[in-house]
Short mmCIF file of C-alpha atoms in Angstrom, two decimals:
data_model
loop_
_atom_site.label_atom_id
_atom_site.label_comp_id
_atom_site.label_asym_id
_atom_site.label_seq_id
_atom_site.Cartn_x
_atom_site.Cartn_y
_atom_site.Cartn_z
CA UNK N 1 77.38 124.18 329.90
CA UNK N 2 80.57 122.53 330.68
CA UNK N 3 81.59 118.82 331.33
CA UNK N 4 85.54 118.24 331.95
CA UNK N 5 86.98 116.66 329.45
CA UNK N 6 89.92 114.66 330.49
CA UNK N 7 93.02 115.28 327.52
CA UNK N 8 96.39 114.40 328.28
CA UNK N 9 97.99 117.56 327.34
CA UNK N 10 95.75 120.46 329.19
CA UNK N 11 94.96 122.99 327.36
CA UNK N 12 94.03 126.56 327.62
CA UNK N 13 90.42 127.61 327.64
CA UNK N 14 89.93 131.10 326.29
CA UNK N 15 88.25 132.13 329.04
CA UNK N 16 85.67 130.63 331.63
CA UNK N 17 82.60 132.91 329.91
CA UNK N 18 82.04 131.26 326.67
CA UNK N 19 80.94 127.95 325.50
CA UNK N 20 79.87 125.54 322.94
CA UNK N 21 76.49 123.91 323.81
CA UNK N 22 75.32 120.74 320.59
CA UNK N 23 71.86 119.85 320.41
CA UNK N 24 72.32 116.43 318.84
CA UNK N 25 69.75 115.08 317.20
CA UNK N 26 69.44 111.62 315.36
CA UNK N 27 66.85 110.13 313.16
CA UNK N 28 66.20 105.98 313.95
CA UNK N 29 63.51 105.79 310.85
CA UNK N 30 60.58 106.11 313.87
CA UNK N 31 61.44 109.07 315.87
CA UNK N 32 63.59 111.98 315.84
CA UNK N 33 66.29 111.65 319.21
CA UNK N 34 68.65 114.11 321.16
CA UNK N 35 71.37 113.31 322.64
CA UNK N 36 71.39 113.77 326.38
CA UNK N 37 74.12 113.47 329.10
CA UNK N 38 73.19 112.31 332.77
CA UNK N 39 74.14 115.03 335.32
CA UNK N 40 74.83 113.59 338.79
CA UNK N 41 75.25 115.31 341.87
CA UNK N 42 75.94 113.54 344.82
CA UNK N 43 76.46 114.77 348.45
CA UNK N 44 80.57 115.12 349.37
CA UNK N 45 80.03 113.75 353.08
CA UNK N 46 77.08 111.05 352.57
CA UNK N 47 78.00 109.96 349.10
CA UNK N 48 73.74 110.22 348.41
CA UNK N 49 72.80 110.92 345.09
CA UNK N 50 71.00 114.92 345.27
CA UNK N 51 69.64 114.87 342.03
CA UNK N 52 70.51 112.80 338.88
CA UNK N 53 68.89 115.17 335.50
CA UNK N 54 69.89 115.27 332.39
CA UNK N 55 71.75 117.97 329.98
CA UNK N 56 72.42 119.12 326.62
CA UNK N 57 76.41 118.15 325.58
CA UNK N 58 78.77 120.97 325.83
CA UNK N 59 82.23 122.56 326.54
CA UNK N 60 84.49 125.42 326.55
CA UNK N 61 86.48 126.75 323.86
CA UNK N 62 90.06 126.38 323.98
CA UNK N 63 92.66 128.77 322.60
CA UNK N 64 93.47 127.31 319.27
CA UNK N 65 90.14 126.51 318.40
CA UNK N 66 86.88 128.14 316.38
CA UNK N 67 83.81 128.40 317.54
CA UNK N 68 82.45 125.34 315.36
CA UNK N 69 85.58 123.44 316.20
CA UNK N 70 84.83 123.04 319.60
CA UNK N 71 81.62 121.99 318.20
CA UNK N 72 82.49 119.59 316.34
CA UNK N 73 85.43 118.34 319.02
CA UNK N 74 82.47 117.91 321.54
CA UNK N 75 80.37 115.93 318.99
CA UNK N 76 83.64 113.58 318.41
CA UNK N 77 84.55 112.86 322.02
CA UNK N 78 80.71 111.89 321.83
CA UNK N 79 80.42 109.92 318.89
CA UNK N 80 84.06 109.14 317.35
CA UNK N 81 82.31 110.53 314.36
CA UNK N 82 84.10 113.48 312.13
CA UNK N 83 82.84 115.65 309.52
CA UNK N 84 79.27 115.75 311.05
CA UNK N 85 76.70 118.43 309.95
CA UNK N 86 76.68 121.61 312.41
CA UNK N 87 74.97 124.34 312.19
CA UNK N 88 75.05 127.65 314.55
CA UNK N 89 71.41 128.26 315.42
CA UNK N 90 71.68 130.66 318.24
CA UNK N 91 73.69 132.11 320.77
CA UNK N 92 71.92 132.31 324.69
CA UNK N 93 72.66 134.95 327.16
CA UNK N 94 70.18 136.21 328.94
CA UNK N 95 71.09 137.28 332.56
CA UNK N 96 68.53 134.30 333.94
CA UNK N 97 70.53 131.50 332.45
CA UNK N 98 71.13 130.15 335.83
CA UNK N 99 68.42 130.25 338.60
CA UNK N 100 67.52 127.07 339.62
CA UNK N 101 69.24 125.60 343.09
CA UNK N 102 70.13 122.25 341.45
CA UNK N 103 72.02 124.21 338.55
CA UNK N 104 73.57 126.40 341.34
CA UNK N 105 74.96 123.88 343.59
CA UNK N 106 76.32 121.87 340.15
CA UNK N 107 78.27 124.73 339.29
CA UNK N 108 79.60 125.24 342.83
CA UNK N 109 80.67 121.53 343.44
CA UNK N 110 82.32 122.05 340.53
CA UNK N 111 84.52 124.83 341.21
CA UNK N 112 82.54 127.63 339.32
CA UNK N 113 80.70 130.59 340.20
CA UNK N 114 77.31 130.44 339.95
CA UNK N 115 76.42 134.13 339.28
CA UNK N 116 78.98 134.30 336.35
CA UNK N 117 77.08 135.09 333.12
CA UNK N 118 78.51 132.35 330.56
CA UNK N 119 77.30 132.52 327.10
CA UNK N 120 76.79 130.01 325.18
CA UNK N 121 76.96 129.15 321.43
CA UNK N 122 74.08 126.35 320.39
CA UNK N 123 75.43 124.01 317.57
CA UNK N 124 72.79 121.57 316.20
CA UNK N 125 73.81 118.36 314.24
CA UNK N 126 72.12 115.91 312.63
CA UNK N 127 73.12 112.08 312.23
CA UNK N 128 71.49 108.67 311.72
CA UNK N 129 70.93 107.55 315.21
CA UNK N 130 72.41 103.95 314.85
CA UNK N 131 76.29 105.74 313.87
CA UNK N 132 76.32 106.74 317.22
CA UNK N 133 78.81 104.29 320.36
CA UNK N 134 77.70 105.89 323.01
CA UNK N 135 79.77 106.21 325.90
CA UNK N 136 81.10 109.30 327.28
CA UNK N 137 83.87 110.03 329.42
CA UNK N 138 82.42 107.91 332.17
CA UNK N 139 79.17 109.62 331.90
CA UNK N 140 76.15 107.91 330.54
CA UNK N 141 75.28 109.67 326.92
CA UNK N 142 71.58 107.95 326.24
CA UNK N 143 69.38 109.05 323.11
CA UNK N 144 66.19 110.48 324.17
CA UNK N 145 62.78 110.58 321.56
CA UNK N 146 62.69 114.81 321.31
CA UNK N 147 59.31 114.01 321.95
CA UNK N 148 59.58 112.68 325.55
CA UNK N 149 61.71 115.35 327.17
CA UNK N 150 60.11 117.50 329.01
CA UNK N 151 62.56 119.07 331.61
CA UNK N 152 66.53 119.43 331.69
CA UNK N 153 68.94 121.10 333.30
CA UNK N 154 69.74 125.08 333.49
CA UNK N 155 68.09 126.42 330.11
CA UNK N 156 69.05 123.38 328.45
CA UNK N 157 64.94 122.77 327.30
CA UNK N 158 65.06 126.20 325.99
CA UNK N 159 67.99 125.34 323.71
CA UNK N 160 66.71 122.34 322.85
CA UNK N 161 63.53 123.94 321.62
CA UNK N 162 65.04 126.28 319.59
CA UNK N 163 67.39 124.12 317.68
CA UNK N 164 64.28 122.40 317.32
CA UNK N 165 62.33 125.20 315.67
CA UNK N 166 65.67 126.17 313.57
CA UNK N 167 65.87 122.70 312.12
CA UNK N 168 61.36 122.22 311.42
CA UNK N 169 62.46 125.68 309.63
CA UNK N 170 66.03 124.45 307.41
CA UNK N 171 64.75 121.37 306.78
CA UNK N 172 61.51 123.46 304.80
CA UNK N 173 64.14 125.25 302.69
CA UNK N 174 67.17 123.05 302.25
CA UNK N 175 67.69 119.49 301.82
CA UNK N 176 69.73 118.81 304.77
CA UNK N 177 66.89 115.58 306.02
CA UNK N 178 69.13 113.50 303.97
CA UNK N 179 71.76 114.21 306.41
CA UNK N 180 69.74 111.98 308.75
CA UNK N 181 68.95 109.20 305.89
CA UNK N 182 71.22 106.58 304.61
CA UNK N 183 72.80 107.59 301.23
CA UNK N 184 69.98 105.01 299.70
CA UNK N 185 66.78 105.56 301.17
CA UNK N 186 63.23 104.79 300.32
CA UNK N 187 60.79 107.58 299.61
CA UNK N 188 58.56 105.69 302.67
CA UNK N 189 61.70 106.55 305.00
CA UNK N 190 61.88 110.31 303.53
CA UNK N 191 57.94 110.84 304.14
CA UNK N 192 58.75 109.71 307.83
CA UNK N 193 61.45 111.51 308.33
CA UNK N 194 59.12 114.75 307.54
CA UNK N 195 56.55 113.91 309.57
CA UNK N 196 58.60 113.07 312.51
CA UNK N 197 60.74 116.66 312.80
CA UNK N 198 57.70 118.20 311.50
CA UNK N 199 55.64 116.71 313.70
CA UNK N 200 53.05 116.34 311.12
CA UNK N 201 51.13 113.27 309.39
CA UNK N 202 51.44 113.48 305.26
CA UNK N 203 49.10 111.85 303.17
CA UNK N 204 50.63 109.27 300.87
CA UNK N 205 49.74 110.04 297.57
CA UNK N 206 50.55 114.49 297.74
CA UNK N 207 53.38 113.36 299.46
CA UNK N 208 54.42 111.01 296.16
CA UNK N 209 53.06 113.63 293.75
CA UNK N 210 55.54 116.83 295.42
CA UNK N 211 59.03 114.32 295.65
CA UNK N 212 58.11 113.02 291.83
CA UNK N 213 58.72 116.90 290.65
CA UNK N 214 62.19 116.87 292.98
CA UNK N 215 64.81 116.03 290.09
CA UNK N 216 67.13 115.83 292.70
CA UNK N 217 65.47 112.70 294.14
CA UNK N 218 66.92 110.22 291.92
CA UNK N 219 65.57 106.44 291.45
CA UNK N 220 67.96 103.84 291.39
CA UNK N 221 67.42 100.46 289.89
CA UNK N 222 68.09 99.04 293.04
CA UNK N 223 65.51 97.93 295.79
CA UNK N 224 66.16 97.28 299.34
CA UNK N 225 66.99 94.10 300.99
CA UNK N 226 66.47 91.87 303.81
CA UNK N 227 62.85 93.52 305.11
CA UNK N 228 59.81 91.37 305.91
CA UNK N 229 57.85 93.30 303.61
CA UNK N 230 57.97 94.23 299.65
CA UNK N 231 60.92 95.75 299.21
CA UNK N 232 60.94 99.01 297.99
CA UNK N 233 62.67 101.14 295.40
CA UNK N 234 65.44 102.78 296.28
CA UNK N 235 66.11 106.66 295.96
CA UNK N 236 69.41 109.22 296.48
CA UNK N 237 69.65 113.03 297.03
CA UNK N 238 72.10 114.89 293.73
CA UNK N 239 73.18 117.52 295.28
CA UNK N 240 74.77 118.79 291.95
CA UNK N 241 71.01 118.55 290.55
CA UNK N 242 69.62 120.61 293.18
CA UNK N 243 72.48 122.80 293.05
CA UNK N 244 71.78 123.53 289.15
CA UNK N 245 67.57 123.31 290.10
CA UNK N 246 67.95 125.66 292.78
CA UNK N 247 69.65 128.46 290.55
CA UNK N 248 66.87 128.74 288.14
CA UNK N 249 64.04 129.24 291.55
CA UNK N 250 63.38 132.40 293.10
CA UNK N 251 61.35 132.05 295.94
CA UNK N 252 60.32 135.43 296.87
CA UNK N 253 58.08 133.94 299.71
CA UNK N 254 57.56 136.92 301.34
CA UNK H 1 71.49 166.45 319.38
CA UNK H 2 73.41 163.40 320.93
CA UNK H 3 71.60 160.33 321.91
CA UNK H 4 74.02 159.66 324.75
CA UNK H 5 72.44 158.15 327.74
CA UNK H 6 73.46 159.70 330.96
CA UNK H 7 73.18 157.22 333.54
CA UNK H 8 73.86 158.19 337.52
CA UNK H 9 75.61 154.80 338.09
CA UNK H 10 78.49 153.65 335.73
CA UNK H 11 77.53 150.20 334.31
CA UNK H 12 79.71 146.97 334.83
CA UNK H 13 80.08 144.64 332.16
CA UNK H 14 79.43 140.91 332.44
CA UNK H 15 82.96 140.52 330.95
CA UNK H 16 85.17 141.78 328.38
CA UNK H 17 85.24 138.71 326.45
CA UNK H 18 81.80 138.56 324.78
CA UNK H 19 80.37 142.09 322.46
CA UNK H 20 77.25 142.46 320.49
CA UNK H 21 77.77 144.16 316.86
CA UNK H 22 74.95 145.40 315.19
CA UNK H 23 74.70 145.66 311.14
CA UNK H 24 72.03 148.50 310.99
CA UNK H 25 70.74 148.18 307.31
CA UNK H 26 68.77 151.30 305.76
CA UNK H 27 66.84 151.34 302.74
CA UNK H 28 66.47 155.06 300.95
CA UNK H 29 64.47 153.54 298.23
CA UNK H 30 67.02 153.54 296.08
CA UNK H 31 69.76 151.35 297.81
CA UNK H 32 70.39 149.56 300.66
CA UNK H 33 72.68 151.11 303.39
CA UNK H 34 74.66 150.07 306.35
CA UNK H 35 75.48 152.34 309.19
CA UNK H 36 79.21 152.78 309.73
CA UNK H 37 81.31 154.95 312.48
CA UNK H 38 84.72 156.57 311.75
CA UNK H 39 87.63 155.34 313.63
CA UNK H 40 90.53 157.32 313.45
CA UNK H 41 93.70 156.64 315.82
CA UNK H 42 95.98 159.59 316.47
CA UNK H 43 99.71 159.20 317.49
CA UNK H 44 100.14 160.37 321.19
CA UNK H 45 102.74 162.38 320.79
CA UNK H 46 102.55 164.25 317.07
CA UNK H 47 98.52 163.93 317.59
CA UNK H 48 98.90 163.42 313.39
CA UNK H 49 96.54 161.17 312.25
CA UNK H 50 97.55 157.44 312.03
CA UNK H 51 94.65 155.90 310.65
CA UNK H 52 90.88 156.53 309.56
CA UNK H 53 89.06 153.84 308.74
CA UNK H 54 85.48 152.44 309.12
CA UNK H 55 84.03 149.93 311.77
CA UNK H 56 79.80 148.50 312.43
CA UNK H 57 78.72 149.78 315.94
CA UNK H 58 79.16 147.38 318.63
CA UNK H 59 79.67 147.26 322.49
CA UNK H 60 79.70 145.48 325.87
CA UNK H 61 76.97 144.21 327.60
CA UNK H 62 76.29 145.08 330.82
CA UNK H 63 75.43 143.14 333.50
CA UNK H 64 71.17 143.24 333.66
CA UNK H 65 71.11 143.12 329.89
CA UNK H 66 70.44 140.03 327.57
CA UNK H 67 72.09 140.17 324.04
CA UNK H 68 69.66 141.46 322.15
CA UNK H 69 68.81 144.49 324.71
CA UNK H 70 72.70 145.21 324.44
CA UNK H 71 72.10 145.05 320.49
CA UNK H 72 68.70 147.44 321.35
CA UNK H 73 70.68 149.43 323.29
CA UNK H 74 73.79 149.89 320.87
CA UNK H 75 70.49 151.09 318.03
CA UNK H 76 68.92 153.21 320.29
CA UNK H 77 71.96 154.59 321.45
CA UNK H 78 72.61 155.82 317.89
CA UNK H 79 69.55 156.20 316.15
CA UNK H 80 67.48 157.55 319.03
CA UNK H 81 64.93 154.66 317.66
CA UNK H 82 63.36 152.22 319.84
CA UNK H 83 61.39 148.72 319.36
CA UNK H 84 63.65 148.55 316.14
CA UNK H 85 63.70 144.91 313.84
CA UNK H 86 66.37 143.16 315.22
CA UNK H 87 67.95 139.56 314.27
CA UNK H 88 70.30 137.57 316.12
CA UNK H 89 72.42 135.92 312.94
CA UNK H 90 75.51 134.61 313.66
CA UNK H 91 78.21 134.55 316.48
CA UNK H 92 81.79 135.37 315.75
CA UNK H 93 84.48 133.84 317.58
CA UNK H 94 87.59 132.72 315.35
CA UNK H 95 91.22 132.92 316.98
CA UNK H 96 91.83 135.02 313.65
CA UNK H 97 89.55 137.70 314.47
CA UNK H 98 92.22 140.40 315.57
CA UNK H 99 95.00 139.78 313.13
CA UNK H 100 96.19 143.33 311.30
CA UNK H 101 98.06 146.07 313.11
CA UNK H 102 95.83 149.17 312.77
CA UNK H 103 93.04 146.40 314.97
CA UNK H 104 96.09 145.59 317.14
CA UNK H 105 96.94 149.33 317.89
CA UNK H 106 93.47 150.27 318.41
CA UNK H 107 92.89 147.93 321.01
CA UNK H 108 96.06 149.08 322.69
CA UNK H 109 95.32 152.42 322.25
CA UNK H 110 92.17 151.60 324.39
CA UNK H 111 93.17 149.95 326.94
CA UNK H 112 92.71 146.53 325.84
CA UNK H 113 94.62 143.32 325.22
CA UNK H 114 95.07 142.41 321.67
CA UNK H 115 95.55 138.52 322.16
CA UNK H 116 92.54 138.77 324.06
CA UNK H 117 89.77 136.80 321.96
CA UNK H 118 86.53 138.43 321.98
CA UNK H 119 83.74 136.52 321.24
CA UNK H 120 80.52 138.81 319.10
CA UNK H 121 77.51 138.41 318.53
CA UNK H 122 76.12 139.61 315.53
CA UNK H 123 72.57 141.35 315.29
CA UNK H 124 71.32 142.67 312.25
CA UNK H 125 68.61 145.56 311.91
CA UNK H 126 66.29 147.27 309.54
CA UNK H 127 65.10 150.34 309.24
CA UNK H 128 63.85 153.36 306.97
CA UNK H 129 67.35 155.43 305.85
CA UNK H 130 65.31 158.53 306.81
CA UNK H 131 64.22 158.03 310.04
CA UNK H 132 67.71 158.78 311.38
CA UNK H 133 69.57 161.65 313.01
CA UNK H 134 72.94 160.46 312.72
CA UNK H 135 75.15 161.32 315.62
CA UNK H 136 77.19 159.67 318.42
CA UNK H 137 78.96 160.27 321.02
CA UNK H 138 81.32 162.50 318.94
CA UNK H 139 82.45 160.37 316.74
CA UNK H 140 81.12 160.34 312.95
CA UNK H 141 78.55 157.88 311.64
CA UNK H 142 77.49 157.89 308.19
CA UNK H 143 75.10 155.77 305.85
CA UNK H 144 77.30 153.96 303.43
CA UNK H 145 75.64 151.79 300.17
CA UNK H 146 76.84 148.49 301.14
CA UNK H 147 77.79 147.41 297.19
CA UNK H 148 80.51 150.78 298.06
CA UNK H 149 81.97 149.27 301.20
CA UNK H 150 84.88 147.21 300.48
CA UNK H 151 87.15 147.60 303.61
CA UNK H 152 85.93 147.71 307.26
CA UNK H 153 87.78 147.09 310.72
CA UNK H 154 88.68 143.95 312.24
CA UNK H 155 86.57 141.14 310.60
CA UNK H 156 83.35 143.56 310.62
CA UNK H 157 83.64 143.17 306.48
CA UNK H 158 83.08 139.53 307.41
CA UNK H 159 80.02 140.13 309.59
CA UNK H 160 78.95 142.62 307.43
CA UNK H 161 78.95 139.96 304.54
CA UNK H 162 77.27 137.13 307.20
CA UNK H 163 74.39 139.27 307.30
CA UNK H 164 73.50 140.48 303.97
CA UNK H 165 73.57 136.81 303.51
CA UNK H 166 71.17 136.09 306.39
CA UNK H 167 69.05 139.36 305.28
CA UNK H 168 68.66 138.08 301.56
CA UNK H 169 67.48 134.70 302.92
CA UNK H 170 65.51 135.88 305.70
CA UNK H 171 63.80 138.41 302.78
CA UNK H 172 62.94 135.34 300.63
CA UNK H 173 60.95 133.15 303.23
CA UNK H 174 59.62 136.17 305.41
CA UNK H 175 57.90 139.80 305.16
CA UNK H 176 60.55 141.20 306.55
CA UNK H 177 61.15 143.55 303.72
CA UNK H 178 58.13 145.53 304.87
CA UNK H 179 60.35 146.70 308.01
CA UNK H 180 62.12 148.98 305.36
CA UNK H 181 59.28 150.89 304.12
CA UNK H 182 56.72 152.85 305.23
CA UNK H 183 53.44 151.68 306.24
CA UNK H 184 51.80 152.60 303.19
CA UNK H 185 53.49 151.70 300.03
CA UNK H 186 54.27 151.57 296.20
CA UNK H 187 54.97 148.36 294.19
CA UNK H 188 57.59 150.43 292.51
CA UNK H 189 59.09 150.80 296.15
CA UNK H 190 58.67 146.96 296.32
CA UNK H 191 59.67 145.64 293.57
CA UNK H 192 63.02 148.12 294.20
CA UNK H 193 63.37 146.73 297.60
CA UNK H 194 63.69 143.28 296.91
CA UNK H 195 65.84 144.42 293.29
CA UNK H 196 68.08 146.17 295.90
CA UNK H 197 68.72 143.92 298.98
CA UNK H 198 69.01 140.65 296.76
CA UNK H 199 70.85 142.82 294.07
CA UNK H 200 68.63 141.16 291.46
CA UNK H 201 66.38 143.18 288.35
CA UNK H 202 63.15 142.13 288.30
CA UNK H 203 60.37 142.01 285.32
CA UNK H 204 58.33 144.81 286.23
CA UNK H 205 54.95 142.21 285.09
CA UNK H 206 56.27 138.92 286.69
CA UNK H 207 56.46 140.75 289.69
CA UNK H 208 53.39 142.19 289.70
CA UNK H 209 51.36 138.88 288.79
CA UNK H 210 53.06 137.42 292.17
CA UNK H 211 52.13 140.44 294.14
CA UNK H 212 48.57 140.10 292.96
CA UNK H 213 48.42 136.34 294.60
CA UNK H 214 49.41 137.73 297.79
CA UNK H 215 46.18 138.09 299.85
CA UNK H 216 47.82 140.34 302.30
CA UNK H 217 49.04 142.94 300.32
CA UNK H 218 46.34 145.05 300.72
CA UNK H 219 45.10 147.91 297.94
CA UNK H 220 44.22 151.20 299.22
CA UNK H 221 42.02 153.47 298.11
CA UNK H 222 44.18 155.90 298.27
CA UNK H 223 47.44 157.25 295.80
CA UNK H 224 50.98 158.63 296.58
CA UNK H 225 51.00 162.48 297.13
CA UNK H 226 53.38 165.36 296.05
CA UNK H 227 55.22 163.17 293.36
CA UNK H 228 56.48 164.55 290.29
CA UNK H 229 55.43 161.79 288.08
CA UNK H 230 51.92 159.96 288.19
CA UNK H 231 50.88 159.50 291.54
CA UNK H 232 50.70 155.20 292.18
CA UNK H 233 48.27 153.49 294.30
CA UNK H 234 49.13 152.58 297.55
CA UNK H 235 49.61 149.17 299.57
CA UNK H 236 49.64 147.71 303.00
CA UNK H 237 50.85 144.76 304.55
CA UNK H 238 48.33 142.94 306.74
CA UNK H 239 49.85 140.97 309.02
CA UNK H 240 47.16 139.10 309.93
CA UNK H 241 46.08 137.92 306.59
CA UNK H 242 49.72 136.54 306.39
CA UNK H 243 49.68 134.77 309.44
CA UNK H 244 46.74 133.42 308.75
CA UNK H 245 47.13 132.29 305.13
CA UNK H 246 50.81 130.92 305.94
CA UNK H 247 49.17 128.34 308.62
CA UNK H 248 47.65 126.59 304.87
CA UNK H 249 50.64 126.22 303.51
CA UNK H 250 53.56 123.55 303.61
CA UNK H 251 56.44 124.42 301.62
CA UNK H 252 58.42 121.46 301.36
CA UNK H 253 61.13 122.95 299.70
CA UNK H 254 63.75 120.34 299.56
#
C-alpha cells in the first residue's frame, strides 16, 4: 500500500490503482527478519493516537518507471542500498483487499477511497540484516523476527506469507541464501541460515556430507577472526561453478 | 457453438489500468501449443485490411472478480472448460509495453488511450489440445506450436516467452505435466511430454529407470486400445502417493 514519499520534483504516478508492495527480509546469523513500517493514525481534533500497527513497505509507480524499479526505489529510500536482490513473487487483487475499519479510515485520512480496488505487485528481497540504517521518511522502519509477527495491516500478513513460502521454495532450487551471507561465510552460518527460512533443525554431520558434494562451495585458506570460539574455516559461493554444475543436472523432479 | 456469456447486467471494470492475459498451453502429444486469436484492423473508410496479426487472450476484470477468476473467466470464456490448471507467473508493467504502431492504432481503434500504461497479469494454463472447441466471440482462435510463433502483438511474445520459462521450471520441480494428459497414460506420452515442453530428447532407458523410482506412477493392469502399433501399458498418477512421499524428502538444491 502506499506511504508518501516526499521528492523535490513531484512526479507523476501512473495511476492511483497499482502498486509496488517489498517484503524485506534480512538474515542476522540467528533469525530471519522483515522489514516493517509503523502505521499511525491519530484523531484530527484530539490529536489521540487510534491505532499504531504495522505494514509491509510500499508505493506507487510513477510514469517513467518499471515495475521492479519502483521496487527497488522503495527498497533504497529504505535502506540507501542499490543493486539489492528482488524478485516478483506475486501479484494480489482480490476484491477483499480492504475490509478492515482501521485500513478504511487510513485510506480516508489520507485522501483515498477506500472501496478502490488497488493491485498490488509483491517484490521480495533479501539482504544481511546489519547493511540496513534504518530510518524512513520520519516513519519508524524496525526489523521484525518473521517469526514473531502475527498480525499487520490490510492483507499485508497474507503477503508476507507468501513471499515467505516463495523464498522456503527458491532457496530449495537456487542458491540465492548467499544473498543473505557475507561473501565469506562459514558452513556453521550456511546450515543456520537453512534452518532458519526453512524453519527446520539439520543434523550436523548430513548437513556436512550434502555441502561437501556442492563444488560450488569453495574452501578458502582463510579462517575467521575475532570470535570467542575456534575459528572456523571459511567458505564462498562460485557462481561460475554452479553455473557450469548446473548445466550438466536435469532434475526432472516431477 | 460460441461460449459467449450472456449476462442481464453489463459488467463494470475495476479500472482500465490493470488486465489479466492468459497463455493457454495445449499438448497434442506431439507438441506443445499455445492458443492465439486473430487480430485484424480494417481502415474505416476503404474497410481493406490494415493488419492481421496474432495476440494471447486477455481482458478486464470486473469488479466482484479476483485475478485469477478474471484469468478463469477469460479460459472458460474460450474453451467452454472450467476448473482449468491455472498459474499466476509474472506481472507485466514496463513503460515500453505499447511501443509499435499497429499496438498504437489498435488501441485507438478501440477506444482506448495509447499512452495509457496498462499493467497485466500473466496466468498461464494447461490443458489437453483436444479437449477444445475453438471459437470466440467471432473472432478466430487457433492452436499454434509455440517453437512456430515468432511474432505476436504488443509484448505478448514477451509473456509468451515468461511463461514457457515458468512452465519448464514449474515441470521440473512439480507433476504438473500430468495436467496435459489424460488420466491414464503411456510412458511414450511421458517421456514426449517432458521431450516437448523442455524441448529436450531423452534416452528412451534413462528415462524409464527414473520413472520406475517414482512410487506414484502407478502401473495398470490395463493396455492402450485401438492403436496401430503394439498396444503399451498404461499409468496413473497418484496424487496421494506424491504428497505423501515428497513430505520425506529435502532437496537442498543449492
Amino acid at each position: 500500500m502506499s506511504h508518501q514519499i516526499i521528492t523535490t520534483k513531484p512526479k507523476a504516478r501512473i495511476n492511483d490503482y497499482v502498486s509496488v508492495d517489498c517484503v524485506i527480509f534480512g538474515f542476522d546469523f540467528t533469525q530471519l527478519n522483515v522489514l516493517l513500517v509503523d502505521r499511525v493514525l491519530k484523531d484530527e481534533l484530539t490529536a489521540r493516537e487510534k491505532f499504531n500497527d504495522l505494514t509491509l513497505t510500499g508505493n506507487h509507480i510513477y510514469e517513467d518507471e518499471d515495475l521492479e524499479a519502483a521496487a527497488a526505489r522503495i527498497l533504497f529510500d529504505l535502506t540507501g542500498l542499490k543493486d539489492i536482490y528482488l524478485e516478483q513473487f506475486h501479484t494480489f487483487g482480490s476484491p477483499q483487499r480492504i475490509t478492515r475499519e482501521n485500513d478504511k479510515a487510513w485510506l480516508a485520512a489520507n485522501g483515498r477511497d477506500p472501496d478502490q480496488r488497488i493491485i498490488t505487485v509483491g517484490y521480495y528481497s533479501l539482504l544481511a540484516t546489519d547493511k540496513v540504517t534504518l530510518e524512513w521518511k520520519g516513519r519508524n522502519v524496525r526489523w521484525f523476527p518473521v517469526s514473531e509477527v502475527k498480525e499487520l495491516a490490510f492483507d499485508h500478513m497474507e503477503i508476507l506469507n507468501e513471499a515467505l513460502t516463495a523464498l522456503r521454495k527458491k532457496l530449495l532450487q537456487e542458491p540465492i541464501g548467499f544473498e543473505l551471507l557475507p561473501p565469506k561465510f562459514t558452513l556453521s552460518q550456511l546450515q543456520r541460515l537453512y534452518e532458519v527460512v526453512l524453519g527446520i533443525s539439520l543434523d550436523k554431520r548430513n548437513f556436512r556430507k550434502k555441502v561437501s558434494r556442492m563444488k560450488y562451495l569453495v574452501a578458502l585458506d582463510e579462517k575467521q577472526k575475532g570470535v570467542a570460539h575456534k575459528p572456523a574455516r571459511l567458505y564462498v559461493f562460485d557462481r561460475e561453478i554452479y553455473e557450469n554444475t548446473r548445466k550438466e543436472l536435469f532434475d526432472f523432479a516431477i
